[in-house]
Every structure is written in structure tokens, then in C-alpha cells.
JSON list of C-alpha atoms in Angstrom, two decimals:
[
{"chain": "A", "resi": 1, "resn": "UNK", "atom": "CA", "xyz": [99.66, 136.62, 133.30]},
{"chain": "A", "resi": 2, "resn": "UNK", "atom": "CA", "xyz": [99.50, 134.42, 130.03]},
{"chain": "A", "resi": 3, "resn": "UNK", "atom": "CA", "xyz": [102.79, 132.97, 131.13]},
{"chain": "A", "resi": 4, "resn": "UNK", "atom": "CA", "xyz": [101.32, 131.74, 134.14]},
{"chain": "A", "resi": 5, "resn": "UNK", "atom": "CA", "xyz": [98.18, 130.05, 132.60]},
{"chain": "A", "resi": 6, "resn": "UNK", "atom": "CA", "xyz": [100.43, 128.70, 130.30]},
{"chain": "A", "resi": 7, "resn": "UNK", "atom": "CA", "xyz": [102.26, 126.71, 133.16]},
{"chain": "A", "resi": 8, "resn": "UNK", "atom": "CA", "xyz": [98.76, 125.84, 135.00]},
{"chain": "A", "resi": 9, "resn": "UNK", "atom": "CA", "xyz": [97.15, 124.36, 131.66]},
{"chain": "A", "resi": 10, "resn": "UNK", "atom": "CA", "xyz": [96.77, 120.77, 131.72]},
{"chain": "A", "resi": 11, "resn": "UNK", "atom": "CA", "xyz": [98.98, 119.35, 129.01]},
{"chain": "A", "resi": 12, "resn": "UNK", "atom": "CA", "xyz": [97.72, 118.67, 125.91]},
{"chain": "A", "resi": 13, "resn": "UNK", "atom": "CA", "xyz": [96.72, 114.56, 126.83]},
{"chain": "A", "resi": 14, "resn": "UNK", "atom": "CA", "xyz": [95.05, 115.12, 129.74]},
{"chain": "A", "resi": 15, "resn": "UNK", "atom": "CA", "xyz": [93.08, 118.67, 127.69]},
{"chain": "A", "resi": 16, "resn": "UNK", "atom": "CA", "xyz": [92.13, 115.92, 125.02]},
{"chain": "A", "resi": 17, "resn": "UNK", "atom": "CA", "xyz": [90.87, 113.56, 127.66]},
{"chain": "A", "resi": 18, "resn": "UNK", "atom": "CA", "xyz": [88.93, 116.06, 129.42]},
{"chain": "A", "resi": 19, "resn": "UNK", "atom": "CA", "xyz": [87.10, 117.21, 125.81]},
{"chain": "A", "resi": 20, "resn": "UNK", "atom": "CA", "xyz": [85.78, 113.38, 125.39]},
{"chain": "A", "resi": 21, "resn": "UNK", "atom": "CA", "xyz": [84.19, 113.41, 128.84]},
{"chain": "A", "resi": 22, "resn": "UNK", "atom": "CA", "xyz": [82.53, 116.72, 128.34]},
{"chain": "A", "resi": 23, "resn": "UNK", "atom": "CA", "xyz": [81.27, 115.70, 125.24]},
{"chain": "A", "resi": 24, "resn": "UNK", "atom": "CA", "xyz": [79.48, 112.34, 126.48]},
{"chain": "A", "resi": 25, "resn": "UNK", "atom": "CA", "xyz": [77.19, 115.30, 128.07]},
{"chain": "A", "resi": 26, "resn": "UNK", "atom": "CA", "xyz": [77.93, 118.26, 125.10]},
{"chain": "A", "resi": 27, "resn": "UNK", "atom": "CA", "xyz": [78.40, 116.75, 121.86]},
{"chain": "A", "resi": 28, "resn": "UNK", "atom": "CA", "xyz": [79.51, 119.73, 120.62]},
{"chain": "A", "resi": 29, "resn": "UNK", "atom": "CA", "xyz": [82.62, 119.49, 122.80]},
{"chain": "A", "resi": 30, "resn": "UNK", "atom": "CA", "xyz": [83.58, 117.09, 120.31]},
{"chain": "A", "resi": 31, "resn": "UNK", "atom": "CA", "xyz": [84.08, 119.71, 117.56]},
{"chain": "A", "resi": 32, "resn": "UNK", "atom": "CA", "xyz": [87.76, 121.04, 119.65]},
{"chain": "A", "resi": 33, "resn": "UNK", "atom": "CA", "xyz": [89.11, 117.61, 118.83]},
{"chain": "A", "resi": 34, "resn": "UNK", "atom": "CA", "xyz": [88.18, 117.63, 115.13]},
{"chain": "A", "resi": 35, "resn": "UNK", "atom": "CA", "xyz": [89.43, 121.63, 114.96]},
{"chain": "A", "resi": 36, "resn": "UNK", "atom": "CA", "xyz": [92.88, 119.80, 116.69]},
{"chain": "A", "resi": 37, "resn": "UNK", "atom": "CA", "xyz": [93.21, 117.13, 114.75]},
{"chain": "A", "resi": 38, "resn": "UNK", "atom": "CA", "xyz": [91.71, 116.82, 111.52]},
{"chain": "A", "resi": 39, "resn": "UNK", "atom": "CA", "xyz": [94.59, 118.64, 109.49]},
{"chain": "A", "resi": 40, "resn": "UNK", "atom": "CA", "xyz": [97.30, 116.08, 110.67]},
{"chain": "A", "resi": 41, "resn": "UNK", "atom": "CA", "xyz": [94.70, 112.98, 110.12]},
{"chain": "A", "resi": 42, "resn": "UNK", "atom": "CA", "xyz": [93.84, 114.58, 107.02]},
{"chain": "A", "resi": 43, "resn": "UNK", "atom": "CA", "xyz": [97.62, 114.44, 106.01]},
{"chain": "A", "resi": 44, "resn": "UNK", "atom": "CA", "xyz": [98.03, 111.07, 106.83]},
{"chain": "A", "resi": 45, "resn": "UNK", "atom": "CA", "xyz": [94.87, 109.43, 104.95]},
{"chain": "A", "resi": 46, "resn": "UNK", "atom": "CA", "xyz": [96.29, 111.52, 101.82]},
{"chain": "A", "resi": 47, "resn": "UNK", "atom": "CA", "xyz": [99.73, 109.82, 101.64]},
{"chain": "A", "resi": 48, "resn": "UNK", "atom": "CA", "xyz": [98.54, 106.93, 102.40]},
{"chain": "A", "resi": 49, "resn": "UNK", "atom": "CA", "xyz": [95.54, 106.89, 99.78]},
{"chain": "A", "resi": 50, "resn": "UNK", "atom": "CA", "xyz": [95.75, 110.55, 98.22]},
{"chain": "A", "resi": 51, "resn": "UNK", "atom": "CA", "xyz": [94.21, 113.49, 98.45]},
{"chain": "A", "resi": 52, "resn": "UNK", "atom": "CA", "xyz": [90.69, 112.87, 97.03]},
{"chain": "A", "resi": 53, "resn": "UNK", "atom": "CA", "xyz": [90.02, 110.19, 99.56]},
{"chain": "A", "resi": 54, "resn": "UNK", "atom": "CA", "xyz": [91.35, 111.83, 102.31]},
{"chain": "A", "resi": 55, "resn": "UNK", "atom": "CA", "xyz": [88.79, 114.72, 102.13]},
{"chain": "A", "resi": 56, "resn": "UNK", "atom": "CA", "xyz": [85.90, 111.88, 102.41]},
{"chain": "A", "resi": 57, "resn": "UNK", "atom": "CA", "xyz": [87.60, 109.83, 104.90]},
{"chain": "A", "resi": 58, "resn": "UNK", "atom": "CA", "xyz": [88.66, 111.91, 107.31]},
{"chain": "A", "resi": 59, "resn": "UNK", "atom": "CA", "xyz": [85.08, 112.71, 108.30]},
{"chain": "A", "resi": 60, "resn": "UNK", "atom": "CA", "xyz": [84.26, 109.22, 108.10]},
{"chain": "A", "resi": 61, "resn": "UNK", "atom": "CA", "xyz": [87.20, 108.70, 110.98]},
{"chain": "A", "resi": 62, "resn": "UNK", "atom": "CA", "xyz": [86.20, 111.63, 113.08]},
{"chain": "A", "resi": 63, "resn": "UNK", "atom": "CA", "xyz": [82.27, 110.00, 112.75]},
{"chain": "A", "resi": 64, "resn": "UNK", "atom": "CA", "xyz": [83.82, 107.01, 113.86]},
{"chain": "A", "resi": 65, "resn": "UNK", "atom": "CA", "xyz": [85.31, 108.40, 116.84]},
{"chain": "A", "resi": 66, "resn": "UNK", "atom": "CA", "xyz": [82.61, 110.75, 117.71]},
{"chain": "A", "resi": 67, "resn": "UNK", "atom": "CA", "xyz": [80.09, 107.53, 117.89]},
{"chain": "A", "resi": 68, "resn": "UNK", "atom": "CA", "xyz": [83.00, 105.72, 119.62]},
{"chain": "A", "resi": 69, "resn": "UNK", "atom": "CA", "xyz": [83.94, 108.26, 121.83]},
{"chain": "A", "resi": 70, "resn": "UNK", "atom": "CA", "xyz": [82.82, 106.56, 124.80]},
{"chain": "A", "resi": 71, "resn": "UNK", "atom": "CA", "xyz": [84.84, 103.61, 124.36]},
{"chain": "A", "resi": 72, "resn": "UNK", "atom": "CA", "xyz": [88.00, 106.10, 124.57]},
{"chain": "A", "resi": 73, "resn": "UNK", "atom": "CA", "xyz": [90.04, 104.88, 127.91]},
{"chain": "A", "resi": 74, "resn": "UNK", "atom": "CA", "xyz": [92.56, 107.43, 128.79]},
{"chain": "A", "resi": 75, "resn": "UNK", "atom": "CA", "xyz": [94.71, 104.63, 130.74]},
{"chain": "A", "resi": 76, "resn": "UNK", "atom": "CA", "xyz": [95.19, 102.81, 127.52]},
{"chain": "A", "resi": 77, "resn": "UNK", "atom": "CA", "xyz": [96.69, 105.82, 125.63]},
{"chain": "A", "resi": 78, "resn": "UNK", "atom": "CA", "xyz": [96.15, 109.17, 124.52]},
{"chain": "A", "resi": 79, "resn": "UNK", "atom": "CA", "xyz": [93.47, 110.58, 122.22]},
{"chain": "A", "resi": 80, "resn": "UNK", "atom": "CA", "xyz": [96.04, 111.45, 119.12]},
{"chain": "A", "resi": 81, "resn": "UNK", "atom": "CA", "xyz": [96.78, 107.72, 118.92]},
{"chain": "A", "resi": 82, "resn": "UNK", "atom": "CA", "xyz": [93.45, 106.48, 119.59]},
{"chain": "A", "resi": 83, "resn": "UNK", "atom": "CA", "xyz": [92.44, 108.34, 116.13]},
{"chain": "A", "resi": 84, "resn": "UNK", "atom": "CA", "xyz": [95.36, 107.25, 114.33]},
{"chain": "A", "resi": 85, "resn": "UNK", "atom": "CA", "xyz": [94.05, 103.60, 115.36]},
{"chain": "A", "resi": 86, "resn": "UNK", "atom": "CA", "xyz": [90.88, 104.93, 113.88]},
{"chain": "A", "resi": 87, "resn": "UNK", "atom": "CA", "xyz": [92.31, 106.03, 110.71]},
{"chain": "A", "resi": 88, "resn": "UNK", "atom": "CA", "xyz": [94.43, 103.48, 110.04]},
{"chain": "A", "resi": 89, "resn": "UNK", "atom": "CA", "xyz": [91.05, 100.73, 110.05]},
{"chain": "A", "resi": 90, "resn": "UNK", "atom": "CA", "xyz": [89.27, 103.15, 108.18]},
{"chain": "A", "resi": 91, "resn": "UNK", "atom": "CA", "xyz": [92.62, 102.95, 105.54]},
{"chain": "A", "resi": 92, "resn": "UNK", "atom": "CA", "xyz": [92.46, 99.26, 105.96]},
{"chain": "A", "resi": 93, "resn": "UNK", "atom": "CA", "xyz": [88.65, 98.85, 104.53]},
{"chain": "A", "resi": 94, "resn": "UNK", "atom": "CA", "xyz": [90.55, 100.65, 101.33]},
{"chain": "A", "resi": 95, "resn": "UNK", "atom": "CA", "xyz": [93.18, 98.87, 100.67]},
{"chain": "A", "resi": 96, "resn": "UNK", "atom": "CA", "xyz": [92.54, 97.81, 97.31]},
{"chain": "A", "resi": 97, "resn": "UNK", "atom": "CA", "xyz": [92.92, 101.58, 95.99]},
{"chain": "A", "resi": 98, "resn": "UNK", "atom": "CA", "xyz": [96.10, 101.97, 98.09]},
{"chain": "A", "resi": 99, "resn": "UNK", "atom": "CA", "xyz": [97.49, 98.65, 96.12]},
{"chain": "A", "resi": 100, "resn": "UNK", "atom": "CA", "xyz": [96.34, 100.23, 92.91]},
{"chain": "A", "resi": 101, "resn": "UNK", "atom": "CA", "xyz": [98.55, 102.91, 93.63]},
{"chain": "A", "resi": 102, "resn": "UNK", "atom": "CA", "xyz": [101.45, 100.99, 94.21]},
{"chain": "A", "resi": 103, "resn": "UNK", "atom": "CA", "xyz": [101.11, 98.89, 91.38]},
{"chain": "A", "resi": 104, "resn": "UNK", "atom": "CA", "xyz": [100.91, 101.94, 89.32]},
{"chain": "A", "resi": 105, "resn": "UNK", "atom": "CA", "xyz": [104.07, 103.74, 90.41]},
{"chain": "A", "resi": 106, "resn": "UNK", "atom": "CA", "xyz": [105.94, 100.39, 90.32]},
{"chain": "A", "resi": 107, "resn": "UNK", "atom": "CA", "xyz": [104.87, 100.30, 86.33]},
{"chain": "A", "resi": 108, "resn": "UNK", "atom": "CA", "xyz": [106.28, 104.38, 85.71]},
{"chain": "A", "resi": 109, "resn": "UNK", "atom": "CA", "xyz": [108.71, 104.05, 88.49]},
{"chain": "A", "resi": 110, "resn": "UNK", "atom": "CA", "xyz": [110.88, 106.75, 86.26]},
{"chain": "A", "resi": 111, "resn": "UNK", "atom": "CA", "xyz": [108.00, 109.12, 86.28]},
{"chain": "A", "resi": 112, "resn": "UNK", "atom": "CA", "xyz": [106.30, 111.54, 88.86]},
{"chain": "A", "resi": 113, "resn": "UNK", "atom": "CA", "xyz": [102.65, 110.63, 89.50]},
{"chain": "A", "resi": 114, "resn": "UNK", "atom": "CA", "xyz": [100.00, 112.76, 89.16]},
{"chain": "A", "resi": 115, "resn": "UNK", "atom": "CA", "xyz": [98.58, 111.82, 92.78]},
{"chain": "A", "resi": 116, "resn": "UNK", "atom": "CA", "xyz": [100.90, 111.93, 95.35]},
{"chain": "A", "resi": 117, "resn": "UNK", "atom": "CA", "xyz": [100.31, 108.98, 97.19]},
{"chain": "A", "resi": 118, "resn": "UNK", "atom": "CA", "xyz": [102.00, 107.52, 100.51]},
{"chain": "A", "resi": 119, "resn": "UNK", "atom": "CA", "xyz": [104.74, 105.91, 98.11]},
{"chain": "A", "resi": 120, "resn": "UNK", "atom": "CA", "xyz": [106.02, 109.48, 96.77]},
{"chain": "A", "resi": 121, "resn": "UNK", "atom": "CA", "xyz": [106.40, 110.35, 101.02]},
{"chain": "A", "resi": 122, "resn": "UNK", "atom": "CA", "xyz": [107.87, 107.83, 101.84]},
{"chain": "A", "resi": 123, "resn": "UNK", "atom": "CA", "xyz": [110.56, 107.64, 98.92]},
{"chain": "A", "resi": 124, "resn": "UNK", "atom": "CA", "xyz": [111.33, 111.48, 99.25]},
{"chain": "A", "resi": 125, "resn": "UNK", "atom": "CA", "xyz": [113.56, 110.03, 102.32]},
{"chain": "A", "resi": 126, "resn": "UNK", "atom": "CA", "xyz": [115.10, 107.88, 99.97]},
{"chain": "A", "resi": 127, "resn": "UNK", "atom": "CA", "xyz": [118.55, 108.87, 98.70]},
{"chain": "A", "resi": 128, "resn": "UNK", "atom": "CA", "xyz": [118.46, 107.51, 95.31]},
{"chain": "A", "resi": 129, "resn": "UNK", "atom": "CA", "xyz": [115.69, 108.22, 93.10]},
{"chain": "A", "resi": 130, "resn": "UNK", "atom": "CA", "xyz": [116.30, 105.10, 91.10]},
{"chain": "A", "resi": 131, "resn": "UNK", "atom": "CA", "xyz": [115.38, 102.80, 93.98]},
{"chain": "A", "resi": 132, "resn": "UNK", "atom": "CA", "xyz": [112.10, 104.08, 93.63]},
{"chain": "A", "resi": 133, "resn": "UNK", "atom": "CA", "xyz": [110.11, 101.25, 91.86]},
{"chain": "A", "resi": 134, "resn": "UNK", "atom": "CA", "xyz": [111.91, 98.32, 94.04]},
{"chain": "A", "resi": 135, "resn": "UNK", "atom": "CA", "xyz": [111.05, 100.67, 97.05]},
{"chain": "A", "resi": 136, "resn": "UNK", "atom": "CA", "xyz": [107.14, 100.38, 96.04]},
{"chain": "A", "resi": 137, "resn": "UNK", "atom": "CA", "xyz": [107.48, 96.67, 94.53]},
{"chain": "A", "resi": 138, "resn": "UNK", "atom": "CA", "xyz": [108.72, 95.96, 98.53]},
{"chain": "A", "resi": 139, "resn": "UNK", "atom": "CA", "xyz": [105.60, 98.21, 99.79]},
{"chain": "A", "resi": 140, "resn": "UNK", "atom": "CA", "xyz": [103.25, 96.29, 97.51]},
{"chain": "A", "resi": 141, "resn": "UNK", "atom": "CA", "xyz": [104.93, 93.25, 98.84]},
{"chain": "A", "resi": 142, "resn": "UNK", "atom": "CA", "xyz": [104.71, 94.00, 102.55]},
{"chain": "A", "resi": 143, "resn": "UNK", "atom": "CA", "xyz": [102.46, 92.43, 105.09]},
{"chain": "A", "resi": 144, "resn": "UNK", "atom": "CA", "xyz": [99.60, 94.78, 105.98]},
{"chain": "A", "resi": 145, "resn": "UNK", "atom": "CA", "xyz": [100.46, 94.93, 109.64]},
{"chain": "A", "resi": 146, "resn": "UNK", "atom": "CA", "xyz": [104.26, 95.63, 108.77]},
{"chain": "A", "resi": 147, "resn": "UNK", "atom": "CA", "xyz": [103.40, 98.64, 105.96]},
{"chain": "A", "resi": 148, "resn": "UNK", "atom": "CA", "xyz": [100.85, 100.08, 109.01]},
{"chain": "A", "resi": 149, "resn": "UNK", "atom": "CA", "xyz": [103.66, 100.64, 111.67]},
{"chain": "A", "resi": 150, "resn": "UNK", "atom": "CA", "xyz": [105.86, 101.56, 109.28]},
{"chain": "A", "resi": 151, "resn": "UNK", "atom": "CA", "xyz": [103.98, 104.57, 107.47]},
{"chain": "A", "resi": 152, "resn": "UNK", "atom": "CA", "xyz": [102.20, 105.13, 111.17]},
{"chain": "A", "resi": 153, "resn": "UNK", "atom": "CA", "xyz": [105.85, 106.31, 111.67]},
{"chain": "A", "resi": 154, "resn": "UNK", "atom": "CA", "xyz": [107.07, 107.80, 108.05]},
{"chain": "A", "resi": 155, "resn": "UNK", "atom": "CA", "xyz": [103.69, 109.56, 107.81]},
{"chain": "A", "resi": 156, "resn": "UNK", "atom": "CA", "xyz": [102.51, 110.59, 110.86]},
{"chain": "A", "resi": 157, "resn": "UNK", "atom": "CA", "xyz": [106.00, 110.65, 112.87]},
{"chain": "A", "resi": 158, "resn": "UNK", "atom": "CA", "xyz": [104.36, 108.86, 115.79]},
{"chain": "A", "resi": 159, "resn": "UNK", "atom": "CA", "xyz": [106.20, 107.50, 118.49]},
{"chain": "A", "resi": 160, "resn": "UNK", "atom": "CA", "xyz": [106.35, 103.76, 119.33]},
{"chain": "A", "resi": 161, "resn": "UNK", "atom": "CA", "xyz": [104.16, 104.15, 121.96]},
{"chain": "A", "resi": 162, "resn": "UNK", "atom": "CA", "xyz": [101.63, 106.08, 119.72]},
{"chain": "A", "resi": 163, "resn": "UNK", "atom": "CA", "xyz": [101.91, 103.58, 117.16]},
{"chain": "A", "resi": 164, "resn": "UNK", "atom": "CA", "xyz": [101.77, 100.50, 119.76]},
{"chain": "A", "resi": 165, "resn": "UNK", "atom": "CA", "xyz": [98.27, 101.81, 120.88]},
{"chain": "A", "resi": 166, "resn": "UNK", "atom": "CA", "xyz": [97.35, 102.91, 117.17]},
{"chain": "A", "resi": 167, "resn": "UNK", "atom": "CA", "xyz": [97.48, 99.05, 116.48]},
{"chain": "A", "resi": 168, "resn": "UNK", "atom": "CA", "xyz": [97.24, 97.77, 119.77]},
{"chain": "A", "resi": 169, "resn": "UNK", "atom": "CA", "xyz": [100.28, 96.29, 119.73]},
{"chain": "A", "resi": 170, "resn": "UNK", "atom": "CA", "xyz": [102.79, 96.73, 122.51]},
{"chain": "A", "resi": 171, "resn": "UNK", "atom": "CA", "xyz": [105.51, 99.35, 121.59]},
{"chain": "A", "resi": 172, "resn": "UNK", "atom": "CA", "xyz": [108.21, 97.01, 121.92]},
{"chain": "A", "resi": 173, "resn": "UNK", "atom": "CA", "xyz": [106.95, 94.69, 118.86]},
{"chain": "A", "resi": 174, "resn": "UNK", "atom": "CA", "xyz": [106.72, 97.88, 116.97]},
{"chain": "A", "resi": 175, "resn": "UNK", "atom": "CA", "xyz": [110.48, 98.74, 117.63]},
{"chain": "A", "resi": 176, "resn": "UNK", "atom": "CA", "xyz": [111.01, 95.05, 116.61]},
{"chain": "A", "resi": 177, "resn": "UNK", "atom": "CA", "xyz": [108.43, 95.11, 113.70]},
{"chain": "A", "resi": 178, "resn": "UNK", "atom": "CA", "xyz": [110.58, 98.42, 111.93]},
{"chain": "A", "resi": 179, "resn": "UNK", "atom": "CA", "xyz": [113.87, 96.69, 112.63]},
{"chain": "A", "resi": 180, "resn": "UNK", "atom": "CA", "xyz": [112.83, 93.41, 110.48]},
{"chain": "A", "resi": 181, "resn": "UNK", "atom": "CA", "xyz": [110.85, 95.99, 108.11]},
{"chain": "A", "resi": 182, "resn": "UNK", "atom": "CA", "xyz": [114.00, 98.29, 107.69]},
{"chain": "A", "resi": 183, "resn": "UNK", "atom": "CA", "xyz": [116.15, 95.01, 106.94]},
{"chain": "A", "resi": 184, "resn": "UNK", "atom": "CA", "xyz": [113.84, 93.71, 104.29]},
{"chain": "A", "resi": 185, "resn": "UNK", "atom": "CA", "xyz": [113.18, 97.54, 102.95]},
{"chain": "A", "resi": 186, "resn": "UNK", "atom": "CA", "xyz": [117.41, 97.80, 102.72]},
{"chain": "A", "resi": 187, "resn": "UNK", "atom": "CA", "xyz": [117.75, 93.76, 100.59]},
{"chain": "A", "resi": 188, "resn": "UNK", "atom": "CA", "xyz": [114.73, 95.27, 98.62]},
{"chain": "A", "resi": 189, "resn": "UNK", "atom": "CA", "xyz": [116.73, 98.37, 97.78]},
{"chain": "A", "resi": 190, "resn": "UNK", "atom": "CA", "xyz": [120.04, 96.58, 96.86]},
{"chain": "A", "resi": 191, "resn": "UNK", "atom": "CA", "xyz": [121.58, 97.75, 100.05]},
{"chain": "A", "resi": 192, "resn": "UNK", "atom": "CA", "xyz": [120.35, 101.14, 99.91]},
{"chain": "A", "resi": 193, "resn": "UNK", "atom": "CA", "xyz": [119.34, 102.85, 103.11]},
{"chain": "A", "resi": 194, "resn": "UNK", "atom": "CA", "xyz": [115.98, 103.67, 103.45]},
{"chain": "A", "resi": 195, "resn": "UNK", "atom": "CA", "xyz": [116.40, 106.60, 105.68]},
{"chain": "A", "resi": 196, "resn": "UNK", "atom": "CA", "xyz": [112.86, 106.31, 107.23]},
{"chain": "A", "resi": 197, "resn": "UNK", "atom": "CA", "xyz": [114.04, 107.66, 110.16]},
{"chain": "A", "resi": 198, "resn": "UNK", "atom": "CA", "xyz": [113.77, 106.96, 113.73]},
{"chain": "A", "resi": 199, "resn": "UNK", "atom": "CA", "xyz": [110.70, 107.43, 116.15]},
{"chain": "A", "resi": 200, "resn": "UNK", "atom": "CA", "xyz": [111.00, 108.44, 120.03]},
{"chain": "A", "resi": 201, "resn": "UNK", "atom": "CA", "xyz": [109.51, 105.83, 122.35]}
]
């Protein structure tokens, strides 16, 4: 019996879809999405600007959404990247802590921070642990719209489509974005591969 629900339940998408229309009519429908999603959104917001402001923020993005849900068109995406595309504006309006950050671990590049911050993710990929301070000095560096897709896909592991409508950007300028961003990231590191690995599309 459970195996055949399982292969008559909508997939996942089309479930998520389903929970924003019933919840133009029961709010409280709402609540399934945070219940799904919060921990991974909540994971996200802390590399990128650690964990103290994640446990604010991530409320803040799931109010956001919640008063924006009807704005939410299924045939532009699905709902996972419509709240990464969420999160990542509400990350963008604190930006000035994130640099902060960076700036700090470029200064005790040699040391492990007390906060672990989107840099200290991002590096762990990194082979060499020496690269670390040109790694964040490159970060620091980086357009905003470049270091977006690119921890969009070190962070949260999105796909290029997931990113493309995080940013609203078509998928193929992200593939092209983290090919000029992994060039730059590799001069930056002396040569050294950045290992940031490689999303589906």
C-alpha cells in the first residue's frame, strides 16, 4: 500500500506548488513550506553571514515569502528556488557584515575563526589551506552578482536552473558566470584549483 501512494504522490514541485495555492485561502498551509524548508535556508544564510544572523533572517525570508506568496508563478520555476531568490535579497540588504567577515579572515588568514562564515565553506573544498586568505581577498574582491551564483552553488548545491531563477538570470549565463568566476578564483589562488564543484543543469 505505501509503495503505491508513494508512486501516485505528486512530486515534490508540483506538492510545493499546490501548498502556495491552498494557502492564498489557508494561511496556515503556509507553515508545510517553512517545516520543508527552513533548515536548508537556514544553512545557507549561516555560511553566508553566520549563524547568529541566520536565526533572525530566516524568518524574515519566510515573512517575505509568506506576504509574497501570491506573486509565486509555478511556470517560472519551482518554490525551492523561488526562496533561495528570497534569501539571497534578504543577504544582499546585509552585505556590509558579510564584507566584515571577509576582511577579517583575510587579516588571520592562518587562523580558524570563531564564526564560521560562508568563507570557511567554501575553502573546506579547497586543497591547500594556505590559499586561504587569497581565496577570501578574491571573495572580497568579487562582483556581488558573481559571489551570489557562485555560493548559490557551493552553499546550497543548486542547480543552474535553480540558481538561474534564484537570480533571474537565465541558466546558461550562470554556467557562463562560474566558468569566468572559476578562472579568476584559480589566477587568485596561484593556479590552485578551487574545487567548487560542479552543479547539474
Amino acid at each position: 500500500m505505501s509503495a503505491l501512494r508513494e508512486v501516485s504522490d505528486p512530486p515534490r514541485e508540483v506538492e510545493d506548488a499546490h501548498v502556495i495555492d491552498e494557502s492564498l485561502r489557508v494561511p496556515e498551509r503556509f507553515g508545510v513550506l517553512y517545516d520543508r524548508y527552513a533548515t536548508e535556508i537556514h544553512r545557507f544564510v549561516a555560511g553566508r553571514l553566520g549563524t547568529q544572523a541566520a536565526d533572525d533572517l530566516t524568518a524574515e525570508i519566510f515573512l517575505a515569502a509568506f506576504h509574497g506568496r501570491a506573486g509565486f508563478d509555478a511556470r517560472r520555476g519551482v518554490v525551492r528556488g523561488w526562496l533561495y531568490g528570497i534569501a539571497t535579497n534578504v543577504v544582499a540588504q546585509h552585505r556590509k557584515r558579510e564584507t566584515r567577515q571577509l576582511q577579517i579572515m583575510r587579516r588571520a588568514a592562518a587562523d580558524e575563526p570563531a564564526d564560521t562564515g560562508h568563507e570557511d565553506l567554501v575553502t573546506g573544498r579547497v586543497t591547500a589551506a594556505s590559499v586561504k586568505g587569497r581565496l577570501a581577498a578574491a571573495l572580497d574582491a568579487m562582483p556581488d552578482a558573481d559571489r551570489d551564483v557562485l555560493l548559490l552553488l557551493a552553499l546550497a548545491d543548486l542547480s543552474y536552473q535553480e540558481i538561474g531563477q534564484a537570480l533571474d538570470i537565465p541558466a546558461g549565463t550562470v554556467g557562463s558566470r562560474l566558468n569566468r568566476i572559476r578562472r579568476k578564483l584559480r589566477a587568485a589562488l596561484g593556479g590552485a584549483d578551487p574545487m567548487l564543484g560542479e552543479a547539474h543543469g
